Short mmCIF file of C-alpha atoms in Angstrom, two decimals:
data_model
loop_
_atom_site.label_atom_id
_atom_site.label_comp_id
_atom_site.label_asym_id
_atom_site.label_seq_id
_atom_site.Cartn_x
_atom_site.Cartn_y
_atom_site.Cartn_z
CA ASP U 10 99.38 86.14 88.98
CA ALA U 11 96.19 88.28 88.59
CA LYS U 12 96.07 91.68 90.14
CA THR U 13 94.10 92.44 93.36
CA THR U 14 93.07 95.85 94.57
CA GLN U 15 92.68 96.54 98.19
CA PRO U 16 91.96 99.96 100.20
CA ASN U 17 95.33 101.40 101.44
CA SER U 18 94.14 101.72 104.97
CA MET U 19 91.08 100.95 107.24
CA GLU U 20 90.07 101.59 110.82
CA SER U 21 88.14 99.53 113.27
CA ASN U 22 87.12 99.83 116.99
CA GLU U 23 88.21 97.08 119.39
CA GLU U 24 85.76 94.31 119.62
CA GLU U 25 83.85 95.40 116.47
CA PRO U 26 83.78 93.09 113.30
CA VAL U 27 85.94 94.25 110.51
CA HIS U 28 85.26 93.66 106.66
CA LEU U 29 88.22 93.96 104.61
CA PRO U 30 87.54 94.11 100.80
CA CYS U 31 89.57 92.85 97.92
CA ASN U 32 88.58 93.20 94.15
CA HIS U 33 90.08 90.70 91.76
CA SER U 34 88.15 91.05 88.49
CA THR U 35 90.57 89.24 86.30
CA ILE U 36 90.81 86.34 88.38
CA SER U 37 90.86 82.90 86.42
CA GLY U 38 89.02 79.75 87.22
CA THR U 39 92.03 78.16 88.82
CA ASP U 40 93.12 81.03 90.99
CA TYR U 41 93.06 80.54 94.69
CA ILE U 42 92.42 83.52 97.04
CA HIS U 43 94.76 83.89 99.76
CA TRP U 44 95.00 86.19 102.72
CA TYR U 45 98.09 86.93 104.72
CA ARG U 46 98.82 89.54 107.15
CA GLN U 47 102.03 91.10 108.56
CA LEU U 48 102.20 92.45 112.11
CA PRO U 49 104.81 95.11 112.74
CA SER U 50 108.42 93.89 112.83
CA GLN U 51 107.40 90.33 111.74
CA GLY U 52 107.11 87.98 108.79
CA PRO U 53 103.97 87.50 106.86
CA GLU U 54 101.47 85.12 108.69
CA TYR U 55 98.71 82.91 106.66
CA VAL U 56 95.34 83.73 107.53
CA ILE U 57 92.94 81.89 105.17
CA HIS U 58 92.34 80.86 101.63
CA GLY U 59 89.59 79.58 99.39
CA LEU U 60 88.62 78.82 95.94
CA THR U 61 84.66 79.38 95.44
CA SER U 62 83.01 78.53 98.69
CA ASN U 63 83.19 80.79 101.89
CA VAL U 64 85.58 79.60 104.40
CA ASN U 65 85.97 79.82 108.14
CA ASN U 66 88.97 79.12 110.49
CA ARG U 67 89.83 79.99 113.93
CA MET U 68 91.39 83.32 112.70
CA ALA U 69 88.79 84.80 110.23
CA SER U 70 86.21 83.99 107.83
CA LEU U 71 86.44 84.54 103.84
CA ALA U 72 83.55 85.38 101.83
CA ILE U 73 83.85 85.04 98.02
CA ALA U 74 81.44 86.41 95.61
CA GLU U 75 79.45 84.38 93.47
CA ASP U 76 81.18 85.57 90.30
CA ARG U 77 84.50 85.35 92.20
CA LYS U 78 85.58 88.85 91.14
CA SER U 79 85.72 90.09 94.76
CA SER U 80 86.09 88.72 98.15
CA THR U 81 85.93 89.88 101.91
CA LEU U 82 88.12 88.93 104.82
CA ILE U 83 86.03 89.00 108.03
CA LEU U 84 87.54 89.47 111.46
CA HIS U 85 84.72 88.81 113.83
CA ARG U 86 85.98 90.73 116.84
CA ALA U 87 88.89 92.90 116.21
CA THR U 88 91.54 93.02 118.82
CA LEU U 89 94.43 95.21 119.41
CA ARG U 90 96.73 92.29 118.07
CA ASP U 91 95.04 92.51 114.74
CA ALA U 92 96.48 95.61 113.85
CA ALA U 93 98.59 94.74 110.75
CA VAL U 94 98.81 94.76 106.89
CA TYR U 95 96.59 92.40 105.37
CA TYR U 96 97.35 91.14 101.89
CA CYS U 97 94.96 89.58 99.52
CA ILE U 98 96.87 87.40 96.95
CA LEU U 99 95.62 85.28 93.95
CA ARG U 100 97.70 82.12 93.52
CA LEU U 101 97.57 79.84 90.58
CA GLY U 102 98.23 76.14 91.94
CA GLY U 103 101.13 74.32 90.67
CA ALA U 104 102.89 71.12 91.96
CA GLY U 105 105.67 72.28 94.22
CA SER U 106 105.25 75.94 93.55
CA TYR U 107 103.94 78.39 96.08
CA GLN U 108 105.03 81.80 94.66
CA LEU U 109 103.10 84.49 96.45
CA THR U 110 102.81 87.96 94.92
CA PHE U 111 102.49 90.59 97.49
CA GLY U 112 100.70 94.04 96.64
CA LYS U 113 100.50 97.02 98.98
CA GLY U 114 97.94 95.44 101.10
CA THR U 115 95.52 97.21 103.62
CA LYS U 116 96.89 98.57 106.80
CA LEU U 117 94.28 98.00 109.65
CA SER U 118 94.39 100.12 112.51
CA VAL U 119 92.43 99.06 115.60
CA ILE U 120 91.24 101.76 118.17
CA PRO U 121 90.89 100.84 121.80
CA ASP K 227 106.67 80.48 116.16
CA SER K 228 106.28 79.62 112.43
CA GLY K 229 108.88 76.83 112.64
CA VAL K 230 111.04 78.52 110.06
CA THR K 231 114.43 79.87 111.51
CA GLN K 232 116.51 82.72 110.01
CA THR K 233 119.85 83.62 110.95
CA PRO K 234 121.40 86.04 111.66
CA LYS K 235 118.42 88.37 112.84
CA HIS K 236 120.36 91.45 112.17
CA LEU K 237 123.47 92.20 109.89
CA ILE K 238 125.37 95.27 109.32
CA THR K 239 127.97 95.32 106.37
CA ALA K 240 129.86 97.88 104.19
CA THR K 241 129.26 98.51 100.54
CA GLY K 242 130.97 95.89 98.31
CA GLN K 243 131.05 93.09 100.83
CA ARG K 244 129.22 89.78 100.68
CA VAL K 245 127.05 88.21 103.11
CA THR K 246 125.11 84.83 103.41
CA LEU K 247 121.73 84.44 104.99
CA ARG K 248 120.52 81.12 106.08
CA CYS K 249 117.10 79.71 106.46
CA SER K 250 116.01 76.38 108.11
CA PRO K 251 112.43 75.39 106.92
CA ARG K 252 109.90 73.82 108.91
CA SER K 253 110.47 70.15 109.48
CA GLY K 254 109.39 68.24 106.28
CA ASP K 255 108.71 71.18 104.00
CA LEU K 256 110.51 70.78 100.74
CA SER K 257 110.02 74.27 99.35
CA VAL K 258 111.88 77.24 100.42
CA TYR K 259 111.10 80.92 99.21
CA TRP K 260 113.09 84.07 99.53
CA TYR K 261 111.70 87.35 99.60
CA GLN K 262 113.07 91.10 99.83
CA GLN K 263 111.08 93.78 101.79
CA SER K 264 112.24 97.29 101.51
CA LEU K 265 110.40 100.57 102.28
CA ASP K 266 109.69 101.59 98.72
CA GLN K 267 109.24 98.28 97.14
CA GLY K 268 107.12 96.20 99.40
CA LEU K 269 107.53 92.47 99.58
CA GLN K 270 109.33 91.02 96.39
CA PHE K 271 109.60 87.40 95.47
CA LEU K 272 113.28 86.49 94.88
CA ILE K 273 113.52 82.78 94.24
CA GLN K 274 112.19 79.30 95.22
CA TYR K 275 113.91 76.08 95.75
CA TYR K 276 111.94 72.61 95.84
CA ASN K 277 113.82 69.55 97.27
CA GLY K 278 117.29 71.02 96.23
CA GLU K 279 116.56 72.47 92.87
CA GLU K 280 115.59 76.01 91.73
CA ARG K 281 111.75 75.99 90.96
CA ALA K 282 110.85 79.61 90.15
CA LYS K 283 112.76 83.00 89.98
CA GLY K 284 111.49 86.23 90.51
CA ASN K 285 113.16 89.79 90.79
CA ILE K 286 116.68 88.46 91.85
CA LEU K 287 119.61 90.39 90.91
CA GLU K 288 122.56 88.78 89.32
CA ARG K 289 124.69 89.63 92.40
CA PHE K 290 122.50 87.46 94.51
CA SER K 291 122.24 83.61 94.30
CA ALA K 292 120.76 80.85 96.63
CA GLN K 293 120.85 77.36 97.00
CA GLN K 294 119.10 74.41 99.04
CA PHE K 295 121.21 71.91 100.62
CA PRO K 296 120.31 68.29 101.04
CA ASP K 297 119.15 68.77 104.52
CA LEU K 298 116.75 71.33 102.97
CA HIS K 299 118.13 74.28 104.68
CA SER K 300 118.76 77.19 102.26
CA GLU K 301 121.17 80.07 101.99
CA LEU K 302 120.88 83.31 100.25
CA ASN K 303 124.12 84.95 99.07
CA LEU K 304 124.33 88.69 98.56
CA SER K 305 127.61 90.00 96.93
CA SER K 306 128.94 93.43 95.81
CA LEU K 307 126.39 95.01 98.27
CA GLU K 308 125.02 98.40 97.71
CA LEU K 309 123.23 100.81 99.95
CA GLY K 310 119.97 99.99 98.15
CA ASP K 311 120.21 96.26 99.20
CA SER K 312 119.51 97.32 102.76
CA ALA K 313 116.23 95.61 103.49
CA LEU K 314 114.49 92.76 105.31
CA TYR K 315 114.88 89.46 103.85
CA PHE K 316 112.33 86.74 104.59
CA CYS K 317 112.61 82.96 104.01
CA ALA K 318 109.30 81.03 103.71
CA SER K 319 108.63 77.28 103.57
CA SER K 320 105.79 75.20 102.58
CA GLY K 321 104.94 71.42 102.18
CA GLN K 322 103.95 69.26 99.15
CA VAL K 323 100.25 69.70 99.17
CA LEU K 324 98.90 72.25 96.80
CA ASN K 325 97.62 75.66 97.90
CA THR K 326 98.42 74.99 101.67
CA GLU K 327 99.79 77.79 103.76
CA ALA K 328 103.17 79.12 103.61
CA PHE K 329 105.22 79.84 106.79
CA PHE K 330 107.54 82.78 107.06
CA GLY K 331 110.41 83.23 109.32
CA GLN K 332 110.99 86.41 111.29
CA GLY K 333 113.63 87.81 108.79
CA THR K 334 117.08 88.96 108.66
CA ARG K 335 117.44 92.84 108.71
CA LEU K 336 120.38 93.68 106.52
CA THR K 337 121.74 97.23 106.66
CA VAL K 338 124.59 98.13 104.16
CA VAL K 339 126.38 101.24 105.27
#
Protein backbone atom coordinates (compact mmCIF):
# COMPACT_ATOMS: atom_id res chain seq x y z
CA ASP A 1 0.00 0.00 0.00
CA ALA A 2 1.13 3.55 -0.71
CA LYS A 3 2.35 5.65 2.21
CA THR A 4 0.43 8.38 4.03
CA THR A 5 1.72 11.27 6.13
CA GLN A 6 -0.25 12.72 9.03
CA PRO A 7 0.61 15.16 11.82
CA ASN A 8 1.47 13.38 15.05
CA SER A 9 -1.05 15.31 17.11
CA MET A 10 -3.72 17.99 16.94
CA GLU A 11 -5.90 19.83 19.44
CA SER A 12 -9.42 21.11 19.10
CA ASN A 13 -11.90 22.88 21.30
CA GLU A 14 -15.12 21.10 22.05
CA GLU A 15 -17.96 21.91 19.62
CA GLU A 16 -15.52 23.40 17.10
CA PRO A 17 -14.93 21.87 13.65
CA VAL A 18 -11.77 19.79 13.22
CA HIS A 19 -9.85 19.32 9.98
CA LEU A 20 -7.44 16.38 10.03
CA PRO A 21 -5.06 16.40 7.05
CA CYS A 22 -3.44 13.49 5.27
CA ASN A 23 -0.88 13.55 2.48
CA HIS A 24 -0.61 10.65 0.07
CA SER A 25 1.42 11.91 -2.85
CA THR A 26 2.17 8.42 -4.23
CA ILE A 27 -1.47 7.33 -4.38
CA SER A 28 -2.40 5.25 -7.39
CA GLY A 29 -5.59 5.50 -9.40
CA THR A 30 -7.14 2.45 -7.76
CA ASP A 31 -6.29 3.29 -4.14
CA TYR A 32 -9.22 4.09 -1.90
CA ILE A 33 -8.72 6.51 1.00
CA HIS A 34 -9.94 5.11 4.30
CA TRP A 35 -10.11 6.70 7.73
CA TYR A 36 -10.31 4.77 10.97
CA ARG A 37 -10.06 5.97 14.52
CA GLN A 38 -9.08 4.26 17.72
CA LEU A 39 -10.49 5.45 21.04
CA PRO A 40 -8.48 4.68 24.16
CA SER A 41 -8.56 0.99 25.09
CA GLN A 42 -10.72 0.07 22.10
CA GLY A 43 -10.29 -1.51 18.71
CA PRO A 44 -10.10 0.65 15.58
CA GLU A 45 -13.41 1.95 14.29
CA TYR A 46 -14.28 2.73 10.67
CA VAL A 47 -15.01 6.40 10.03
CA ILE A 48 -15.32 6.98 6.29
CA HIS A 49 -13.78 6.17 2.91
CA GLY A 50 -13.74 7.56 -0.61
CA LEU A 51 -12.11 7.32 -4.01
CA THR A 52 -12.39 10.63 -5.86
CA SER A 53 -15.45 12.55 -4.73
CA ASN A 54 -16.06 14.12 -1.36
CA VAL A 55 -18.05 11.89 0.97
CA ASN A 56 -20.33 12.54 3.93
CA ASN A 57 -21.74 10.23 6.55
CA ARG A 58 -23.17 10.58 10.03
CA MET A 59 -19.74 10.63 11.62
CA ALA A 60 -17.70 12.90 9.37
CA SER A 61 -16.94 14.30 5.94
CA LEU A 62 -14.04 13.41 3.70
CA ALA A 63 -12.68 16.06 1.36
CA ILE A 64 -10.39 14.70 -1.37
CA ALA A 65 -8.12 16.99 -3.37
CA GLU A 66 -8.64 17.08 -7.09
CA ASP A 67 -5.23 15.47 -7.75
CA ARG A 68 -5.95 12.96 -4.93
CA LYS A 69 -2.54 13.60 -3.37
CA SER A 70 -4.13 14.75 -0.13
CA SER A 71 -7.36 14.47 1.80
CA THR A 72 -8.95 15.97 4.89
CA LEU A 73 -11.20 14.35 7.43
CA ILE A 74 -13.68 16.86 8.81
CA LEU A 75 -15.44 16.44 12.13
CA HIS A 76 -18.10 19.11 12.09
CA ARG A 77 -18.44 19.58 15.86
CA ALA A 78 -15.84 17.91 18.01
CA THR A 79 -17.03 16.26 21.19
CA LEU A 80 -15.00 14.78 24.01
CA ARG A 81 -15.85 11.36 22.62
CA ASP A 82 -13.96 12.23 19.42
CA ALA A 83 -10.62 12.24 21.27
CA ALA A 84 -8.81 9.37 19.58
CA VAL A 85 -6.01 8.43 17.21
CA TYR A 86 -7.13 8.94 13.62
CA TYR A 87 -5.57 6.83 10.88
CA CYS A 88 -5.55 7.70 7.19
CA ILE A 89 -5.01 4.53 5.13
CA LEU A 90 -4.77 3.81 1.43
CA ARG A 91 -6.22 0.52 0.44
CA LEU A 92 -5.88 -1.21 -2.89
CA GLY A 93 -9.07 -3.08 -3.54
CA GLY A 94 -9.04 -6.76 -4.30
CA ALA A 95 -11.64 -9.47 -4.13
CA GLY A 96 -11.85 -10.82 -0.60
CA SER A 97 -8.91 -8.79 0.59
CA TYR A 98 -9.05 -6.00 3.08
CA GLN A 99 -5.53 -5.69 4.38
CA LEU A 100 -5.19 -2.33 6.12
CA THR A 101 -1.73 -0.95 6.75
CA PHE A 102 -1.86 1.42 9.72
CA GLY A 103 0.65 4.20 10.19
CA LYS A 104 1.13 6.17 13.40
CA GLY A 105 -1.95 8.32 12.87
CA THR A 106 -2.89 11.68 14.40
CA LYS A 107 -3.73 11.84 18.07
CA LEU A 108 -6.63 14.27 18.45
CA SER A 109 -7.16 15.92 21.82
CA VAL A 110 -10.45 17.71 22.48
CA ILE A 111 -10.41 20.50 25.03
CA PRO A 112 -13.61 21.10 27.02
CA ASP B 1 -20.71 -3.00 19.61
CA SER B 2 -18.97 -3.99 16.37
CA GLY B 3 -20.39 -7.51 16.32
CA VAL B 4 -16.90 -9.05 16.43
CA THR B 5 -16.27 -11.04 19.60
CA GLN B 6 -12.83 -11.83 20.94
CA THR B 7 -12.02 -14.07 23.86
CA PRO B 8 -10.44 -13.91 26.31
CA LYS B 9 -10.21 -10.19 27.03
CA HIS B 10 -7.09 -10.59 29.13
CA LEU B 11 -4.47 -13.31 29.27
CA ILE B 12 -1.39 -13.59 31.46
CA THR B 13 1.04 -16.38 30.80
CA ALA B 14 4.67 -17.30 31.26
CA THR B 15 7.48 -17.28 28.72
CA GLY B 16 7.70 -20.45 26.68
CA GLN B 17 4.01 -21.19 26.95
CA ARG B 18 1.38 -21.49 24.21
CA VAL B 19 -1.95 -19.67 24.05
CA THR B 20 -4.95 -19.57 21.73
CA LEU B 21 -6.93 -16.43 21.01
CA ARG B 22 -10.42 -16.76 19.59
CA CYS B 23 -12.41 -14.52 17.28
CA SER B 24 -16.03 -14.74 16.17
CA PRO B 25 -16.66 -12.48 13.16
CA ARG B 26 -19.82 -10.53 12.44
CA SER B 27 -22.62 -12.67 11.16
CA GLY B 28 -22.14 -13.29 7.44
CA ASP B 29 -18.60 -11.89 7.21
CA LEU B 30 -16.28 -14.29 5.41
CA SER B 31 -12.98 -12.50 6.03
CA VAL B 32 -11.13 -12.46 9.33
CA TYR B 33 -7.98 -10.43 9.95
CA TRP B 34 -5.57 -10.53 12.87
CA TYR B 35 -3.56 -7.53 14.04
CA GLN B 36 -0.99 -7.04 16.77
CA GLN B 37 -0.64 -3.71 18.56
CA SER B 38 2.33 -3.06 20.78
CA LEU B 39 3.53 0.29 22.16
CA ASP B 40 6.59 0.52 19.94
CA GLN B 41 5.24 -1.06 16.72
CA GLY B 42 1.73 0.29 16.38
CA LEU B 43 -0.92 -1.79 14.62
CA GLN B 44 0.70 -4.57 12.59
CA PHE B 45 -1.22 -6.80 10.20
CA LEU B 46 -0.55 -10.46 10.89
CA ILE B 47 -2.74 -12.62 8.68
CA GLN B 48 -6.06 -12.81 6.84
CA TYR B 49 -8.39 -15.72 6.22
CA TYR B 50 -11.22 -15.72 3.72
CA ASN B 51 -13.86 -18.43 3.94
CA GLY B 52 -11.48 -20.88 5.57
CA GLU B 53 -8.44 -20.24 3.41
CA GLU B 54 -5.39 -18.13 4.09
CA ARG B 55 -5.59 -15.04 1.85
CA ALA B 56 -2.82 -12.69 2.93
CA LYS B 57 0.12 -12.81 5.28
CA GLY B 58 1.81 -9.91 7.00
CA ASN B 59 4.44 -9.71 9.71
CA ILE B 60 3.49 -12.95 11.40
CA LEU B 61 6.21 -14.86 13.22
CA GLU B 62 6.77 -18.56 12.53
CA ARG B 63 5.85 -19.23 16.18
CA PHE B 64 2.38 -17.87 15.42
CA SER B 65 -0.29 -19.61 13.38
CA ALA B 66 -3.95 -19.11 12.66
CA GLN B 67 -6.88 -20.91 11.16
CA GLN B 68 -10.49 -20.26 10.23
CA PHE B 69 -13.04 -22.95 10.90
CA PRO B 70 -16.12 -23.95 8.83
CA ASP B 71 -18.35 -21.86 11.12
CA LEU B 72 -16.04 -18.92 10.21
CA HIS B 73 -14.64 -18.32 13.66
CA SER B 74 -10.89 -18.00 13.81
CA GLU B 75 -8.15 -18.84 16.24
CA LEU B 76 -4.69 -17.35 16.56
CA ASN B 77 -2.16 -19.66 18.18
CA LEU B 78 0.94 -18.17 19.76
CA SER B 79 3.65 -20.56 20.93
CA SER B 80 7.06 -20.39 22.63
CA LEU B 81 5.97 -17.05 23.98
CA GLU B 82 8.52 -14.33 24.66
CA LEU B 83 8.27 -11.16 26.71
CA GLY B 84 8.14 -9.17 23.46
CA ASP B 85 4.92 -10.90 22.43
CA SER B 86 3.06 -8.94 25.08
CA ALA B 87 0.60 -6.82 23.13
CA LEU B 88 -3.01 -6.23 22.22
CA TYR B 89 -4.25 -8.64 19.57
CA PHE B 90 -7.19 -7.48 17.47
CA CYS B 91 -9.41 -9.42 15.17
CA ALA B 92 -11.41 -7.75 12.42
CA SER B 93 -13.96 -9.01 9.95
CA SER B 94 -15.39 -7.74 6.70
CA GLY B 95 -17.93 -8.80 4.11
CA GLN B 96 -17.56 -9.67 0.47
CA VAL B 97 -18.22 -6.27 -1.06
CA LEU B 98 -15.05 -4.47 -2.09
CA ASN B 99 -13.90 -1.58 0.02
CA THR B 100 -16.54 -1.79 2.69
CA GLU B 101 -15.65 -1.17 6.28
CA ALA B 102 -13.85 -3.60 8.52
CA PHE B 103 -15.19 -4.21 12.00
CA PHE B 104 -12.74 -4.69 14.84
CA GLY B 105 -13.21 -6.54 18.09
CA GLN B 106 -12.24 -5.17 21.47
CA GLY B 107 -8.99 -7.09 21.48
CA THR B 108 -7.21 -9.57 23.71
CA ARG B 109 -4.52 -8.13 25.94
CA LEU B 110 -1.72 -10.67 26.25
CA THR B 111 0.87 -10.26 28.97
CA VAL B 112 3.86 -12.59 28.97
CA VAL B 113 5.75 -12.69 32.27
